[in-house]
GROMACS .gro file of C-alpha atoms in nm:
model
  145
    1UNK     CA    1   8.805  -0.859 -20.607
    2UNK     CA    2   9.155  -0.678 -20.569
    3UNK     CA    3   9.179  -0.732 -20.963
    4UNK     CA    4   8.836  -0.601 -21.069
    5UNK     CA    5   8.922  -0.307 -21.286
    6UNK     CA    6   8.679   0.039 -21.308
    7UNK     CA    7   8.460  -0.129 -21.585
    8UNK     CA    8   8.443  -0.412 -21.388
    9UNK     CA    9   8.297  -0.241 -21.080
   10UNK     CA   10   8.080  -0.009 -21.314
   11UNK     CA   11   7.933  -0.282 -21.452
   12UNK     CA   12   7.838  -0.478 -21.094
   13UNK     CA   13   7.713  -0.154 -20.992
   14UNK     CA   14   7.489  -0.086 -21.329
   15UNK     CA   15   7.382  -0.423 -21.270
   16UNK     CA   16   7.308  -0.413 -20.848
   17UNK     CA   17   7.139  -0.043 -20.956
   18UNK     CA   18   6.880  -0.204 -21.260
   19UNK     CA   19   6.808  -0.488 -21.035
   20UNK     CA   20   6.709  -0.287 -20.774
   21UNK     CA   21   6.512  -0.030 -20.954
   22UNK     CA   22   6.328  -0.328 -21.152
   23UNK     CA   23   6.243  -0.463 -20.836
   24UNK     CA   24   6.119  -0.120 -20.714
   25UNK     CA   25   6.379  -0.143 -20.377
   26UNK     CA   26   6.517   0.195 -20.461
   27UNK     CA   27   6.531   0.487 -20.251
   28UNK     CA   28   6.321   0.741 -20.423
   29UNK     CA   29   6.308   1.023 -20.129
   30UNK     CA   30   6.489   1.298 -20.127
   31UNK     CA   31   6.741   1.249 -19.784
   32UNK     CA   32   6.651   1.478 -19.518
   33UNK     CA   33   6.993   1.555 -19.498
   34UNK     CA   34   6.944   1.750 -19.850
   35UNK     CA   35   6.609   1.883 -19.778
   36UNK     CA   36   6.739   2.074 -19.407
   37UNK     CA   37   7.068   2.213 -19.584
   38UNK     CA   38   7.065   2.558 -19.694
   39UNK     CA   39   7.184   2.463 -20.014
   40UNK     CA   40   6.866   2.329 -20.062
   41UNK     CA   41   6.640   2.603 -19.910
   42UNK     CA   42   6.910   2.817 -20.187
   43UNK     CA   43   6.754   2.596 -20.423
   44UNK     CA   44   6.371   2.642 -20.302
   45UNK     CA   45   6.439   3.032 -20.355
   46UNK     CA   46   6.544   3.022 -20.702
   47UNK     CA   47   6.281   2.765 -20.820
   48UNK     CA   48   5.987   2.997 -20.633
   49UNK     CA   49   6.132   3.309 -20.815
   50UNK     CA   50   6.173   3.139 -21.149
   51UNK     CA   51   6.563   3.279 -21.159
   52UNK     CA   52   6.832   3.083 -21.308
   53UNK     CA   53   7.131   2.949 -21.168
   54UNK     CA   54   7.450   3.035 -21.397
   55UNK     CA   55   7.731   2.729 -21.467
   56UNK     CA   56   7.946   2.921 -21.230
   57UNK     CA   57   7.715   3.002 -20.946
   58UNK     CA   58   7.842   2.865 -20.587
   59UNK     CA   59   7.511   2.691 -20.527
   60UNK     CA   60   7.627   2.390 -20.779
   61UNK     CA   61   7.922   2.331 -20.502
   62UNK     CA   62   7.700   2.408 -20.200
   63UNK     CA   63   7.483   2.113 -20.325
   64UNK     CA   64   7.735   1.862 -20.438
   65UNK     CA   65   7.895   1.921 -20.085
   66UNK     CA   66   7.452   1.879 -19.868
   67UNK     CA   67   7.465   1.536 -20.152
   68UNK     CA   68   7.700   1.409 -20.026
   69UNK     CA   69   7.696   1.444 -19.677
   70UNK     CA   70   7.385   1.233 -19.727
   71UNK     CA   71   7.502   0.996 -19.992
   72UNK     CA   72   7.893   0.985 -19.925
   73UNK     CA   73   7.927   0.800 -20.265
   74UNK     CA   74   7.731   1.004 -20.499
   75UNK     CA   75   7.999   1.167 -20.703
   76UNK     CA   76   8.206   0.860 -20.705
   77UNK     CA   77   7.981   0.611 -20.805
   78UNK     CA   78   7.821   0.894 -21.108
   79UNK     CA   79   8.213   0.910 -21.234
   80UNK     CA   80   8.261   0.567 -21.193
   81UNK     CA   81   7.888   0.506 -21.405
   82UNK     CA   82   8.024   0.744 -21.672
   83UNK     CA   83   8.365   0.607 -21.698
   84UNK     CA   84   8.545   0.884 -21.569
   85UNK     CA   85   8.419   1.146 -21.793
   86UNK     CA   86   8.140   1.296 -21.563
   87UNK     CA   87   8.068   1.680 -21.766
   88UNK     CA   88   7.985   1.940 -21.530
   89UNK     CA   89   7.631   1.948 -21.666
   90UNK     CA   90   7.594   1.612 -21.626
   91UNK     CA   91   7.663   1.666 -21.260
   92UNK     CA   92   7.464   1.936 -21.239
   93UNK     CA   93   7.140   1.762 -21.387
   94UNK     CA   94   7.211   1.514 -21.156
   95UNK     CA   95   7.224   1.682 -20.890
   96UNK     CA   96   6.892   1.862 -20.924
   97UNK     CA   97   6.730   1.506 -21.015
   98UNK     CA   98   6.877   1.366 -20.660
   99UNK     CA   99   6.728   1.709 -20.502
  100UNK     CA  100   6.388   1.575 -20.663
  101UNK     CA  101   6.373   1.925 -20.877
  102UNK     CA  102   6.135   1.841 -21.175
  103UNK     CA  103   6.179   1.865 -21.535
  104UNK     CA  104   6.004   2.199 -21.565
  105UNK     CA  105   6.159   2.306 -21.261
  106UNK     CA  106   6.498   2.257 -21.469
  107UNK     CA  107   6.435   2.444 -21.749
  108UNK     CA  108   6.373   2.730 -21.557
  109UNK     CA  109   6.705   2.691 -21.315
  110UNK     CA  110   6.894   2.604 -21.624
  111UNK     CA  111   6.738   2.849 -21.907
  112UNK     CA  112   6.726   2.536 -22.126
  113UNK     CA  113   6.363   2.407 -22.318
  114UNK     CA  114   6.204   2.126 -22.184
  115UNK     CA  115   6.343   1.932 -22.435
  116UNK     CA  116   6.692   1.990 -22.405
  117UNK     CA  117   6.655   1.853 -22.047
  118UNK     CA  118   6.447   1.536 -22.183
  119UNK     CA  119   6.770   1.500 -22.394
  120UNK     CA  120   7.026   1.561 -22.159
  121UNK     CA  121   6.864   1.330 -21.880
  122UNK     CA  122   6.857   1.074 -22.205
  123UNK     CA  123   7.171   1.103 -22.286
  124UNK     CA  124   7.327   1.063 -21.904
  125UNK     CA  125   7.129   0.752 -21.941
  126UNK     CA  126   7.295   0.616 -22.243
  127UNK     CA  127   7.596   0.690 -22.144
  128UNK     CA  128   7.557   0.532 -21.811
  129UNK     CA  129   7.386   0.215 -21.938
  130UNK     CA  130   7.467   0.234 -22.300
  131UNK     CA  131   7.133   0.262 -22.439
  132UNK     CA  132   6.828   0.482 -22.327
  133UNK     CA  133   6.629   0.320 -22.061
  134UNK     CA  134   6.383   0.633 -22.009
  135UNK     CA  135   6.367   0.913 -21.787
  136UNK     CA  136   6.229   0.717 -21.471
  137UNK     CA  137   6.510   0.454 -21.469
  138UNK     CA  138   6.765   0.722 -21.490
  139UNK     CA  139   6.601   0.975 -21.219
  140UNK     CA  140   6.539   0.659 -20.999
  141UNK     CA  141   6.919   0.519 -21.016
  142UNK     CA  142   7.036   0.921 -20.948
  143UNK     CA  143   6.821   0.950 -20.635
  144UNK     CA  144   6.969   0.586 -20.483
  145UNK     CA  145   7.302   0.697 -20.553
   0.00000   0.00000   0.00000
């Protein structure tokens, strides 16, 4: 194991994460953890008054830091999925997805069409697994993470 290089362990963990979601043992709940923070009650206020949340706005930090207080290895195991090349809107869709924000929920927080988020969400997917799996796998591996 001392040997196993970062593809290696992406690859066992792509592997331990399909399994798992095939089998339906996944954790699909969003962690009380997230949902007592206040960067999720942050969250609650912008989705209720349709505003958007800019690239730059603190709340993006303030729920990375309520994620993974819950799920210690969420950011780790996402860069370690991507191969090191996690984009900061990657990490943000994901982090709404593991917040259990919907797709039309997105659009709003991140002034993109519906579309661009069935894209994105895709495209995390493909480069995760290396081929699109749909947008259930995907949003079920984020939220066990």
């Amino acid at each position: 194991m001392e040997n196993e290089t970062p593809t290696d362990l992406a690859e066992q963990l792509r592997e331990k994460l399909l399994s798992l979601q095939k089998s339906s043992n996944l954790s699909r709940d969003v962690s009380s953890i997230i949902l007592e923070s206040e960067a999720y009650a942050k969250l609650q206020n912008f989705i209720a008054n349709y505003k958007y949340i800019h690239e730059s706005n603190k709340i993006w930090n303030e729920l990375e830091t309520a994620i993974i207080k819950s799920s210690p290895k969420f950011k780790t195991h996402l860069q370690l999925l991507t191969g090191g090349n996690l984009k900061a809107q990657d990490l943000h869709l994901a982090l709404l997805i593991k917040c259990g924000v919907t797709p039309t929920q997105m659009t709003v927080l991140v002034g993109k069409a519906k579309g661009t988020i069935s894209y994105r969400r895709e495209a995390l997917c493909v480069r995760i697994f290396g081929r699109n799996l749909g947008a259930k796998v995907i949003d079920d591996i984020i939220r066990s993470l």
